[in-house]
């Protein structure tokens, strides 16, 4: 099984496109008569065959992961925009400082203006004194930015497609742990060829409490579900581990046409609304 030191979109070959070294210059007359035709970029589909490993670590079959990917010319930009959007939307923007007009006190002149031999001072709350106001300090701000749903899904599918060489598929092991045991989970990872010291991401549709408790003490492991799947953890991981049901979810969610993407989005939004309604009752 191939291994890599880092699984980042900065080092992935999918984000580097071939550029034409020869450049042609045209006069303004030709530009007015014959405008340059824009190159049409189309979303492509990458299919990869991934082996399926059993709970004991033996290969029992294979499955196909067929996801949409951005064109080579725009893949890097799409993934970068999706990553920056997620990181900026996590900022709370609640940092706040007080100016000299907002700091309490300082209404009385500390000492007379003249005949003291000292510098004139009108307030103890000046930014030059301890306890005074802050010059150009942070104020509450909304850092969130918007991104199209299709563009965000395309960024996730492109990142997963670029990391498929370092991905494996395992059988469902949600019911294999009768009790929480981190040692047994580490042994399971080694049977699958995973190094506990390397960053790994597990994507499962359902996670039992025993699996969560068995893996939460492993600092290099991220246990995600379709609801918590995000772009940063995908790019930050060196190994990707999918269950068979997770592969079916990825193919259905990120491998269909645009119309199917919209229908899947509406169904998920409707399901979340029903869940919120049931919880409120």
PDB file of C-alpha atoms in Angstrom:
ATOM      1  CA  UNK A   1       0.000   0.000   0.000  1.00  0.00           C
ATOM      2  CA  UNK A   2       1.464   3.372  -0.977  1.00  0.00           C
ATOM      3  CA  UNK A   3       2.202   5.876   1.765  1.00  0.00           C
ATOM      4  CA  UNK A   4       2.883   9.602   1.666  1.00  0.00           C
ATOM      5  CA  UNK A   5       4.326  12.040   4.162  1.00  0.00           C
ATOM      6  CA  UNK A   6       1.537  14.569   3.754  1.00  0.00           C
ATOM      7  CA  UNK A   7      -1.815  14.617   2.068  1.00  0.00           C
ATOM      8  CA  UNK A   8      -2.263  18.286   1.292  1.00  0.00           C
ATOM      9  CA  UNK A   9      -3.698  19.868  -1.804  1.00  0.00           C
ATOM     10  CA  UNK A  10      -0.541  21.968  -2.080  1.00  0.00           C
ATOM     11  CA  UNK A  11       1.470  18.816  -2.874  1.00  0.00           C
ATOM     12  CA  UNK A  12      -1.195  16.847  -4.752  1.00  0.00           C
ATOM     13  CA  UNK A  13      -0.650  16.455  -8.478  1.00  0.00           C
ATOM     14  CA  UNK A  14      -4.294  17.109  -9.228  1.00  0.00           C
ATOM     15  CA  UNK A  15      -3.843  20.782  -8.417  1.00  0.00           C
ATOM     16  CA  UNK A  16      -1.029  21.457 -10.863  1.00  0.00           C
ATOM     17  CA  UNK A  17      -2.018  22.055 -14.442  1.00  0.00           C
ATOM     18  CA  UNK A  18       0.130  22.195 -17.547  1.00  0.00           C
ATOM     19  CA  UNK A  19       0.781  25.680 -18.809  1.00  0.00           C
ATOM     20  CA  UNK A  20       1.709  26.600 -22.353  1.00  0.00           C
ATOM     21  CA  UNK A  21       5.200  28.065 -22.423  1.00  0.00           C
ATOM     22  CA  UNK A  22       4.738  29.750 -25.815  1.00  0.00           C
ATOM     23  CA  UNK A  23       2.926  33.069 -25.625  1.00  0.00           C
ATOM     24  CA  UNK A  24       1.407  34.749 -28.695  1.00  0.00           C
ATOM     25  CA  UNK A  25       0.983  38.519 -28.871  1.00  0.00           C
ATOM     26  CA  UNK A  26      -1.684  40.165 -31.014  1.00  0.00           C
ATOM     27  CA  UNK A  27      -2.124  43.747 -32.054  1.00  0.00           C
ATOM     28  CA  UNK A  28      -5.122  45.763 -30.952  1.00  0.00           C
ATOM     29  CA  UNK A  29      -6.549  45.557 -34.446  1.00  0.00           C
ATOM     30  CA  UNK A  30      -6.622  41.778 -34.406  1.00  0.00           C
ATOM     31  CA  UNK A  31      -8.051  41.754 -30.878  1.00  0.00           C
ATOM     32  CA  UNK A  32     -10.963  43.897 -31.997  1.00  0.00           C
ATOM     33  CA  UNK A  33     -11.638  41.769 -35.033  1.00  0.00           C
ATOM     34  CA  UNK A  34     -10.988  38.323 -33.543  1.00  0.00           C
ATOM     35  CA  UNK A  35     -11.561  38.186 -29.786  1.00  0.00           C
ATOM     36  CA  UNK A  36      -9.892  35.340 -27.937  1.00  0.00           C
ATOM     37  CA  UNK A  37     -12.227  32.437 -27.307  1.00  0.00           C
ATOM     38  CA  UNK A  38     -12.638  31.445 -23.675  1.00  0.00           C
ATOM     39  CA  UNK A  39     -11.753  27.895 -22.794  1.00  0.00           C
ATOM     40  CA  UNK A  40     -14.740  25.968 -21.511  1.00  0.00           C
ATOM     41  CA  UNK A  41     -14.026  24.023 -18.351  1.00  0.00           C
ATOM     42  CA  UNK A  42     -16.184  21.022 -17.516  1.00  0.00           C
ATOM     43  CA  UNK A  43     -16.437  18.994 -14.338  1.00  0.00           C
ATOM     44  CA  UNK A  44     -14.905  15.578 -14.769  1.00  0.00           C
ATOM     45  CA  UNK A  45     -15.527  12.296 -13.012  1.00  0.00           C
ATOM     46  CA  UNK A  46     -12.724  10.194 -11.553  1.00  0.00           C
ATOM     47  CA  UNK A  47     -13.345   6.518 -10.802  1.00  0.00           C
ATOM     48  CA  UNK A  48     -10.954   4.567  -8.591  1.00  0.00           C
ATOM     49  CA  UNK A  49     -10.965   0.975  -7.381  1.00  0.00           C
ATOM     50  CA  UNK A  50     -10.206   0.603  -3.672  1.00  0.00           C
ATOM     51  CA  UNK A  51      -9.659  -2.735  -1.878  1.00  0.00           C
ATOM     52  CA  UNK A  52     -12.006  -3.750   0.931  1.00  0.00           C
ATOM     53  CA  UNK A  53     -10.395  -5.083   4.107  1.00  0.00           C
ATOM     54  CA  UNK A  54     -12.091  -7.247   6.692  1.00  0.00           C
ATOM     55  CA  UNK A  55     -11.948  -6.779  10.458  1.00  0.00           C
ATOM     56  CA  UNK A  56      -8.990  -9.196  10.552  1.00  0.00           C
ATOM     57  CA  UNK A  57      -7.102  -7.162   7.926  1.00  0.00           C
ATOM     58  CA  UNK A  58      -7.472  -9.508   4.941  1.00  0.00           C
ATOM     59  CA  UNK A  59      -8.631  -8.301   1.531  1.00  0.00           C
ATOM     60  CA  UNK A  60     -12.157  -9.565   0.808  1.00  0.00           C
ATOM     61  CA  UNK A  61     -13.011  -7.582  -2.317  1.00  0.00           C
ATOM     62  CA  UNK A  62     -12.951  -4.162  -3.915  1.00  0.00           C
ATOM     63  CA  UNK A  63     -15.278  -1.240  -4.502  1.00  0.00           C
ATOM     64  CA  UNK A  64     -15.392   1.732  -6.854  1.00  0.00           C
ATOM     65  CA  UNK A  65     -15.271   5.342  -5.717  1.00  0.00           C
ATOM     66  CA  UNK A  66     -16.576   7.580  -8.488  1.00  0.00           C
ATOM     67  CA  UNK A  67     -16.597  11.264  -7.542  1.00  0.00           C
ATOM     68  CA  UNK A  68     -16.861  14.554  -9.368  1.00  0.00           C
ATOM     69  CA  UNK A  69     -13.611  16.512  -9.682  1.00  0.00           C
ATOM     70  CA  UNK A  70     -12.883  20.067 -10.714  1.00  0.00           C
ATOM     71  CA  UNK A  71     -10.893  20.656 -13.919  1.00  0.00           C
ATOM     72  CA  UNK A  72      -7.126  20.668 -13.526  1.00  0.00           C
ATOM     73  CA  UNK A  73      -6.964  24.391 -14.260  1.00  0.00           C
ATOM     74  CA  UNK A  74      -9.333  25.322 -11.432  1.00  0.00           C
ATOM     75  CA  UNK A  75      -9.022  22.452  -8.921  1.00  0.00           C
ATOM     76  CA  UNK A  76      -6.497  24.248  -6.736  1.00  0.00           C
ATOM     77  CA  UNK A  77      -8.573  27.430  -6.632  1.00  0.00           C
ATOM     78  CA  UNK A  78     -11.820  25.587  -5.838  1.00  0.00           C
ATOM     79  CA  UNK A  79     -10.301  23.644  -2.944  1.00  0.00           C
ATOM     80  CA  UNK A  80      -8.513  26.726  -1.620  1.00  0.00           C
ATOM     81  CA  UNK A  81     -11.720  28.756  -1.664  1.00  0.00           C
ATOM     82  CA  UNK A  82     -13.635  26.005   0.129  1.00  0.00           C
ATOM     83  CA  UNK A  83     -10.930  25.705   2.795  1.00  0.00           C
ATOM     84  CA  UNK A  84     -10.653  29.446   3.406  1.00  0.00           C
ATOM     85  CA  UNK A  85     -14.440  29.720   3.630  1.00  0.00           C
ATOM     86  CA  UNK A  86     -14.634  27.006   6.302  1.00  0.00           C
ATOM     87  CA  UNK A  87     -11.822  28.527   8.355  1.00  0.00           C
ATOM     88  CA  UNK A  88     -13.235  32.049   8.186  1.00  0.00           C
ATOM     89  CA  UNK A  89     -16.725  30.915   9.112  1.00  0.00           C
ATOM     90  CA  UNK A  90     -15.318  29.329  12.275  1.00  0.00           C
ATOM     91  CA  UNK A  91     -14.136  32.697  13.570  1.00  0.00           C
ATOM     92  CA  UNK A  92     -16.478  34.074  16.187  1.00  0.00           C
ATOM     93  CA  UNK A  93     -15.370  37.675  15.768  1.00  0.00           C
ATOM     94  CA  UNK A  94     -16.141  38.578  19.400  1.00  0.00           C
ATOM     95  CA  UNK A  95     -12.769  40.163  20.280  1.00  0.00           C
ATOM     96  CA  UNK A  96     -13.371  43.675  21.590  1.00  0.00           C
ATOM     97  CA  UNK A  97     -11.263  46.389  23.216  1.00  0.00           C
ATOM     98  CA  UNK A  98     -12.123  49.772  24.748  1.00  0.00           C
ATOM     99  CA  UNK A  99     -11.022  53.092  23.325  1.00  0.00           C
ATOM    100  CA  UNK A 100     -10.058  56.008  25.559  1.00  0.00           C
ATOM    101  CA  UNK A 101     -13.641  57.243  25.209  1.00  0.00           C
ATOM    102  CA  UNK A 102     -15.028  53.952  26.554  1.00  0.00           C
ATOM    103  CA  UNK A 103     -12.604  53.309  29.417  1.00  0.00           C
ATOM    104  CA  UNK A 104     -14.018  54.086  32.827  1.00  0.00           C
ATOM    105  CA  UNK A 105     -12.561  57.105  34.690  1.00  0.00           C
ATOM    106  CA  UNK A 106     -10.179  59.793  33.499  1.00  0.00           C
ATOM    107  CA  UNK A 107     -12.609  62.658  33.812  1.00  0.00           C
ATOM    108  CA  UNK A 108     -10.439  64.699  36.177  1.00  0.00           C
ATOM    109  CA  UNK A 109      -7.156  66.281  35.156  1.00  0.00           C
ATOM    110  CA  UNK A 110      -4.405  64.433  37.084  1.00  0.00           C
ATOM    111  CA  UNK A 111      -2.398  67.534  38.008  1.00  0.00           C
ATOM    112  CA  UNK A 112      -2.270  71.201  36.978  1.00  0.00           C
ATOM    113  CA  UNK A 113      -1.237  72.111  33.499  1.00  0.00           C
ATOM    114  CA  UNK A 114       1.651  74.355  34.558  1.00  0.00           C
ATOM    115  CA  UNK A 115       4.209  74.907  37.344  1.00  0.00           C
ATOM    116  CA  UNK A 116       4.910  71.230  37.917  1.00  0.00           C
ATOM    117  CA  UNK A 117       7.785  70.656  35.530  1.00  0.00           C
ATOM    118  CA  UNK A 118       6.056  67.565  34.195  1.00  0.00           C
ATOM    119  CA  UNK A 119       4.475  66.853  30.861  1.00  0.00           C
ATOM    120  CA  UNK A 120       0.921  68.132  30.527  1.00  0.00           C
ATOM    121  CA  UNK A 121      -1.650  65.407  30.910  1.00  0.00           C
ATOM    122  CA  UNK A 122      -5.387  65.692  30.619  1.00  0.00           C
ATOM    123  CA  UNK A 123      -6.471  62.151  31.561  1.00  0.00           C
ATOM    124  CA  UNK A 124      -5.149  58.961  33.118  1.00  0.00           C
ATOM    125  CA  UNK A 125      -6.997  56.931  30.488  1.00  0.00           C
ATOM    126  CA  UNK A 126      -4.774  57.990  27.613  1.00  0.00           C
ATOM    127  CA  UNK A 127      -3.429  55.083  25.493  1.00  0.00           C
ATOM    128  CA  UNK A 128       0.068  56.031  26.693  1.00  0.00           C
ATOM    129  CA  UNK A 129      -0.702  54.997  30.287  1.00  0.00           C
ATOM    130  CA  UNK A 130      -1.397  51.522  31.771  1.00  0.00           C
ATOM    131  CA  UNK A 131      -5.126  50.941  32.059  1.00  0.00           C
ATOM    132  CA  UNK A 132      -5.881  53.402  29.318  1.00  0.00           C
ATOM    133  CA  UNK A 133      -7.675  52.924  26.045  1.00  0.00           C
ATOM    134  CA  UNK A 134      -6.434  50.854  23.109  1.00  0.00           C
ATOM    135  CA  UNK A 135      -5.524  52.461  19.796  1.00  0.00           C
ATOM    136  CA  UNK A 136      -6.968  50.680  16.757  1.00  0.00           C
ATOM    137  CA  UNK A 137      -7.860  47.621  18.820  1.00  0.00           C
ATOM    138  CA  UNK A 138     -10.156  44.813  17.605  1.00  0.00           C
ATOM    139  CA  UNK A 139     -13.901  45.288  17.604  1.00  0.00           C
ATOM    140  CA  UNK A 140     -16.683  42.719  17.023  1.00  0.00           C
ATOM    141  CA  UNK A 141     -16.728  41.752  13.371  1.00  0.00           C
ATOM    142  CA  UNK A 142     -18.500  39.258  11.141  1.00  0.00           C
ATOM    143  CA  UNK A 143     -15.824  37.213   9.352  1.00  0.00           C
ATOM    144  CA  UNK A 144     -18.208  34.837   7.588  1.00  0.00           C
ATOM    145  CA  UNK A 145     -18.175  34.550   3.805  1.00  0.00           C
ATOM    146  CA  UNK A 146     -20.590  32.824   1.476  1.00  0.00           C
ATOM    147  CA  UNK A 147     -19.912  30.000  -0.934  1.00  0.00           C
ATOM    148  CA  UNK A 148     -22.213  28.198  -3.329  1.00  0.00           C
ATOM    149  CA  UNK A 149     -23.375  24.768  -2.200  1.00  0.00           C
ATOM    150  CA  UNK A 150     -22.279  23.148  -5.447  1.00  0.00           C
ATOM    151  CA  UNK A 151     -18.855  24.754  -5.213  1.00  0.00           C
ATOM    152  CA  UNK A 152     -18.373  23.540  -1.656  1.00  0.00           C
ATOM    153  CA  UNK A 153     -19.410  19.993  -2.560  1.00  0.00           C
ATOM    154  CA  UNK A 154     -17.089  20.103  -5.572  1.00  0.00           C
ATOM    155  CA  UNK A 155     -14.186  21.143  -3.333  1.00  0.00           C
ATOM    156  CA  UNK A 156     -14.802  18.198  -0.983  1.00  0.00           C
ATOM    157  CA  UNK A 157     -15.150  15.680  -3.800  1.00  0.00           C
ATOM    158  CA  UNK A 158     -12.024  17.017  -5.508  1.00  0.00           C
ATOM    159  CA  UNK A 159     -10.002  16.722  -2.302  1.00  0.00           C
ATOM    160  CA  UNK A 160     -11.167  13.142  -1.729  1.00  0.00           C
ATOM    161  CA  UNK A 161     -10.412  12.209  -5.347  1.00  0.00           C
ATOM    162  CA  UNK A 162      -6.864  13.542  -5.027  1.00  0.00           C
ATOM    163  CA  UNK A 163      -6.330  11.444  -1.876  1.00  0.00           C
ATOM    164  CA  UNK A 164      -7.798   8.196  -3.161  1.00  0.00           C
ATOM    165  CA  UNK A 165      -4.307   6.629  -3.452  1.00  0.00           C
ATOM    166  CA  UNK A 166      -4.022   6.793   0.339  1.00  0.00           C
ATOM    167  CA  UNK A 167      -7.542   5.536   1.060  1.00  0.00           C
ATOM    168  CA  UNK A 168      -8.839   2.112   2.086  1.00  0.00           C
ATOM    169  CA  UNK A 169     -12.304   0.675   2.534  1.00  0.00           C
ATOM    170  CA  UNK A 170     -13.143  -1.556   5.496  1.00  0.00           C
ATOM    171  CA  UNK A 171     -16.122  -3.643   6.446  1.00  0.00           C
ATOM    172  CA  UNK A 172     -18.552  -2.367   9.031  1.00  0.00           C
ATOM    173  CA  UNK A 173     -16.993  -2.739  12.479  1.00  0.00           C
ATOM    174  CA  UNK A 174     -19.479  -0.712  14.483  1.00  0.00           C
ATOM    175  CA  UNK A 175     -20.641  -3.780  16.439  1.00  0.00           C
ATOM    176  CA  UNK A 176     -17.216  -5.392  16.900  1.00  0.00           C
ATOM    177  CA  UNK A 177     -16.415  -3.563  20.139  1.00  0.00           C
ATOM    178  CA  UNK A 178     -18.310  -4.875  23.143  1.00  0.00           C
ATOM    179  CA  UNK A 179     -16.627  -2.377  25.435  1.00  0.00           C
ATOM    180  CA  UNK A 180     -14.370   0.661  25.043  1.00  0.00           C
ATOM    181  CA  UNK A 181     -10.767  -0.456  24.536  1.00  0.00           C
ATOM    182  CA  UNK A 182      -8.188   1.859  22.971  1.00  0.00           C
ATOM    183  CA  UNK A 183      -5.555  -0.880  22.807  1.00  0.00           C
ATOM    184  CA  UNK A 184      -7.807  -3.073  20.658  1.00  0.00           C
ATOM    185  CA  UNK A 185      -8.559  -0.166  18.329  1.00  0.00           C
ATOM    186  CA  UNK A 186      -4.831   0.495  17.841  1.00  0.00           C
ATOM    187  CA  UNK A 187      -4.286  -3.181  17.020  1.00  0.00           C
ATOM    188  CA  UNK A 188      -7.135  -2.948  14.512  1.00  0.00           C
ATOM    189  CA  UNK A 189      -5.465   0.036  12.826  1.00  0.00           C
ATOM    190  CA  UNK A 190      -2.176  -1.871  12.541  1.00  0.00           C
ATOM    191  CA  UNK A 191      -3.960  -4.847  10.954  1.00  0.00           C
ATOM    192  CA  UNK A 192      -5.224  -2.439   8.303  1.00  0.00           C
ATOM    193  CA  UNK A 193      -1.708  -1.110   7.698  1.00  0.00           C
ATOM    194  CA  UNK A 194      -2.290   2.198   9.501  1.00  0.00           C
ATOM    195  CA  UNK A 195       0.320   3.837  11.699  1.00  0.00           C
ATOM    196  CA  UNK A 196      -1.244   5.291  14.902  1.00  0.00           C
ATOM    197  CA  UNK A 197       1.370   8.063  14.779  1.00  0.00           C
ATOM    198  CA  UNK A 198       0.153   9.252  11.362  1.00  0.00           C
ATOM    199  CA  UNK A 199      -2.934  11.359  10.909  1.00  0.00           C
ATOM    200  CA  UNK A 200      -5.889   9.306   9.750  1.00  0.00           C
ATOM    201  CA  UNK A 201      -9.532  10.074   9.059  1.00  0.00           C
ATOM    202  CA  UNK A 202     -12.373   7.560   9.529  1.00  0.00           C
ATOM    203  CA  UNK A 203     -15.641   8.242   7.724  1.00  0.00           C
ATOM    204  CA  UNK A 204     -18.567   6.168   8.987  1.00  0.00           C
ATOM    205  CA  UNK A 205     -22.297   6.602   8.534  1.00  0.00           C
ATOM    206  CA  UNK A 206     -22.992   5.363  12.068  1.00  0.00           C
ATOM    207  CA  UNK A 207     -20.606   5.377  15.031  1.00  0.00           C
ATOM    208  CA  UNK A 208     -21.376   3.466  18.228  1.00  0.00           C
ATOM    209  CA  UNK A 209     -20.461   4.780  21.654  1.00  0.00           C
ATOM    210  CA  UNK A 210     -17.874   2.032  22.177  1.00  0.00           C
ATOM    211  CA  UNK A 211     -16.074   2.974  18.948  1.00  0.00           C
ATOM    212  CA  UNK A 212     -16.078   6.647  19.916  1.00  0.00           C
ATOM    213  CA  UNK A 213     -14.714   5.911  23.385  1.00  0.00           C
ATOM    214  CA  UNK A 214     -12.100   3.508  21.986  1.00  0.00           C
ATOM    215  CA  UNK A 215     -10.729   6.029  19.483  1.00  0.00           C
ATOM    216  CA  UNK A 216     -11.049   9.381  21.222  1.00  0.00           C
ATOM    217  CA  UNK A 217      -7.709   9.023  23.072  1.00  0.00           C
ATOM    218  CA  UNK A 218      -5.816   8.666  19.781  1.00  0.00           C
ATOM    219  CA  UNK A 219      -4.740  12.212  19.044  1.00  0.00           C
ATOM    220  CA  UNK A 220      -3.950  11.586  15.370  1.00  0.00           C
ATOM    221  CA  UNK A 221      -7.349  10.089  14.533  1.00  0.00           C
ATOM    222  CA  UNK A 222     -10.504  11.876  13.426  1.00  0.00           C
ATOM    223  CA  UNK A 223     -13.811   9.983  13.505  1.00  0.00           C
ATOM    224  CA  UNK A 224     -16.300  11.723  11.209  1.00  0.00           C
ATOM    225  CA  UNK A 225     -19.819  11.130   9.948  1.00  0.00           C
ATOM    226  CA  UNK A 226     -21.479  12.555   6.813  1.00  0.00           C
ATOM    227  CA  UNK A 227     -22.828  15.406   8.943  1.00  0.00           C
ATOM    228  CA  UNK A 228     -19.371  16.389  10.257  1.00  0.00           C
ATOM    229  CA  UNK A 229     -17.370  15.770   7.058  1.00  0.00           C
ATOM    230  CA  UNK A 230     -15.271  18.854   6.321  1.00  0.00           C
ATOM    231  CA  UNK A 231     -12.551  19.913   3.934  1.00  0.00           C
ATOM    232  CA  UNK A 232      -9.868  20.755   6.488  1.00  0.00           C
ATOM    233  CA  UNK A 233      -9.774  17.285   8.072  1.00  0.00           C
ATOM    234  CA  UNK A 234      -9.600  15.671   4.618  1.00  0.00           C
ATOM    235  CA  UNK A 235      -6.575  17.718   3.597  1.00  0.00           C
ATOM    236  CA  UNK A 236      -4.930  17.403   7.009  1.00  0.00           C
ATOM    237  CA  UNK A 237      -5.063  13.576   7.030  1.00  0.00           C
ATOM    238  CA  UNK A 238      -2.454  11.220   5.634  1.00  0.00           C
ATOM    239  CA  UNK A 239      -4.782   8.194   5.478  1.00  0.00           C
ATOM    240  CA  UNK A 240      -8.486   7.977   4.670  1.00  0.00           C
ATOM    241  CA  UNK A 241     -10.560   5.043   5.913  1.00  0.00           C
ATOM    242  CA  UNK A 242     -14.100   4.565   4.597  1.00  0.00           C
ATOM    243  CA  UNK A 243     -16.672   1.979   5.475  1.00  0.00           C
ATOM    244  CA  UNK A 244     -18.724   0.383   2.712  1.00  0.00           C
ATOM    245  CA  UNK A 245     -21.767   2.458   3.620  1.00  0.00           C
ATOM    246  CA  UNK A 246     -19.598   5.604   3.597  1.00  0.00           C
ATOM    247  CA  UNK A 247     -18.461   4.836   0.042  1.00  0.00           C
ATOM    248  CA  UNK A 248     -22.086   4.464  -1.025  1.00  0.00           C
ATOM    249  CA  UNK A 249     -22.837   7.824   0.565  1.00  0.00           C
ATOM    250  CA  UNK A 250     -19.921   9.515  -1.200  1.00  0.00           C
ATOM    251  CA  UNK A 251     -20.911   8.087  -4.588  1.00  0.00           C
ATOM    252  CA  UNK A 252     -24.495   9.174  -4.093  1.00  0.00           C
ATOM    253  CA  UNK A 253     -23.700  12.574  -2.645  1.00  0.00           C
ATOM    254  CA  UNK A 254     -20.658  13.691  -4.646  1.00  0.00           C
ATOM    255  CA  UNK A 255     -20.826  11.535  -7.756  1.00  0.00           C
ATOM    256  CA  UNK A 256     -24.190  12.381  -9.286  1.00  0.00           C
ATOM    257  CA  UNK A 257     -25.274  15.074 -11.696  1.00  0.00           C
ATOM    258  CA  UNK A 258     -26.080  18.626 -10.675  1.00  0.00           C
ATOM    259  CA  UNK A 259     -29.814  17.931 -10.604  1.00  0.00           C
ATOM    260  CA  UNK A 260     -29.266  14.976  -8.306  1.00  0.00           C
ATOM    261  CA  UNK A 261     -27.065  17.148  -6.091  1.00  0.00           C
ATOM    262  CA  UNK A 262     -29.933  19.629  -5.700  1.00  0.00           C
ATOM    263  CA  UNK A 263     -32.412  16.850  -4.884  1.00  0.00           C
ATOM    264  CA  UNK A 264     -30.031  15.329  -2.322  1.00  0.00           C
ATOM    265  CA  UNK A 265     -29.523  18.757  -0.763  1.00  0.00           C
ATOM    266  CA  UNK A 266     -33.268  19.345  -0.513  1.00  0.00           C
ATOM    267  CA  UNK A 267     -33.790  15.905   1.034  1.00  0.00           C
ATOM    268  CA  UNK A 268     -31.075  16.496   3.619  1.00  0.00           C
ATOM    269  CA  UNK A 269     -32.431  19.956   4.459  1.00  0.00           C
ATOM    270  CA  UNK A 270     -35.908  18.462   4.827  1.00  0.00           C
ATOM    271  CA  UNK A 271     -34.599  15.686   7.072  1.00  0.00           C
ATOM    272  CA  UNK A 272     -32.786  18.173   9.292  1.00  0.00           C
ATOM    273  CA  UNK A 273     -35.962  20.258   9.549  1.00  0.00           C
ATOM    274  CA  UNK A 274     -37.986  17.197  10.580  1.00  0.00           C
ATOM    275  CA  UNK A 275     -35.376  16.245  13.178  1.00  0.00           C
ATOM    276  CA  UNK A 276     -35.384  19.745  14.618  1.00  0.00           C
ATOM    277  CA  UNK A 277     -39.189  19.680  14.731  1.00  0.00           C
ATOM    278  CA  UNK A 278     -39.214  16.341  16.549  1.00  0.00           C
ATOM    279  CA  UNK A 279     -36.615  17.526  19.039  1.00  0.00           C
ATOM    280  CA  UNK A 280     -38.620  20.686  19.770  1.00  0.00           C
ATOM    281  CA  UNK A 281     -41.685  18.589  20.513  1.00  0.00           C
TER     282      UNK A 281
END
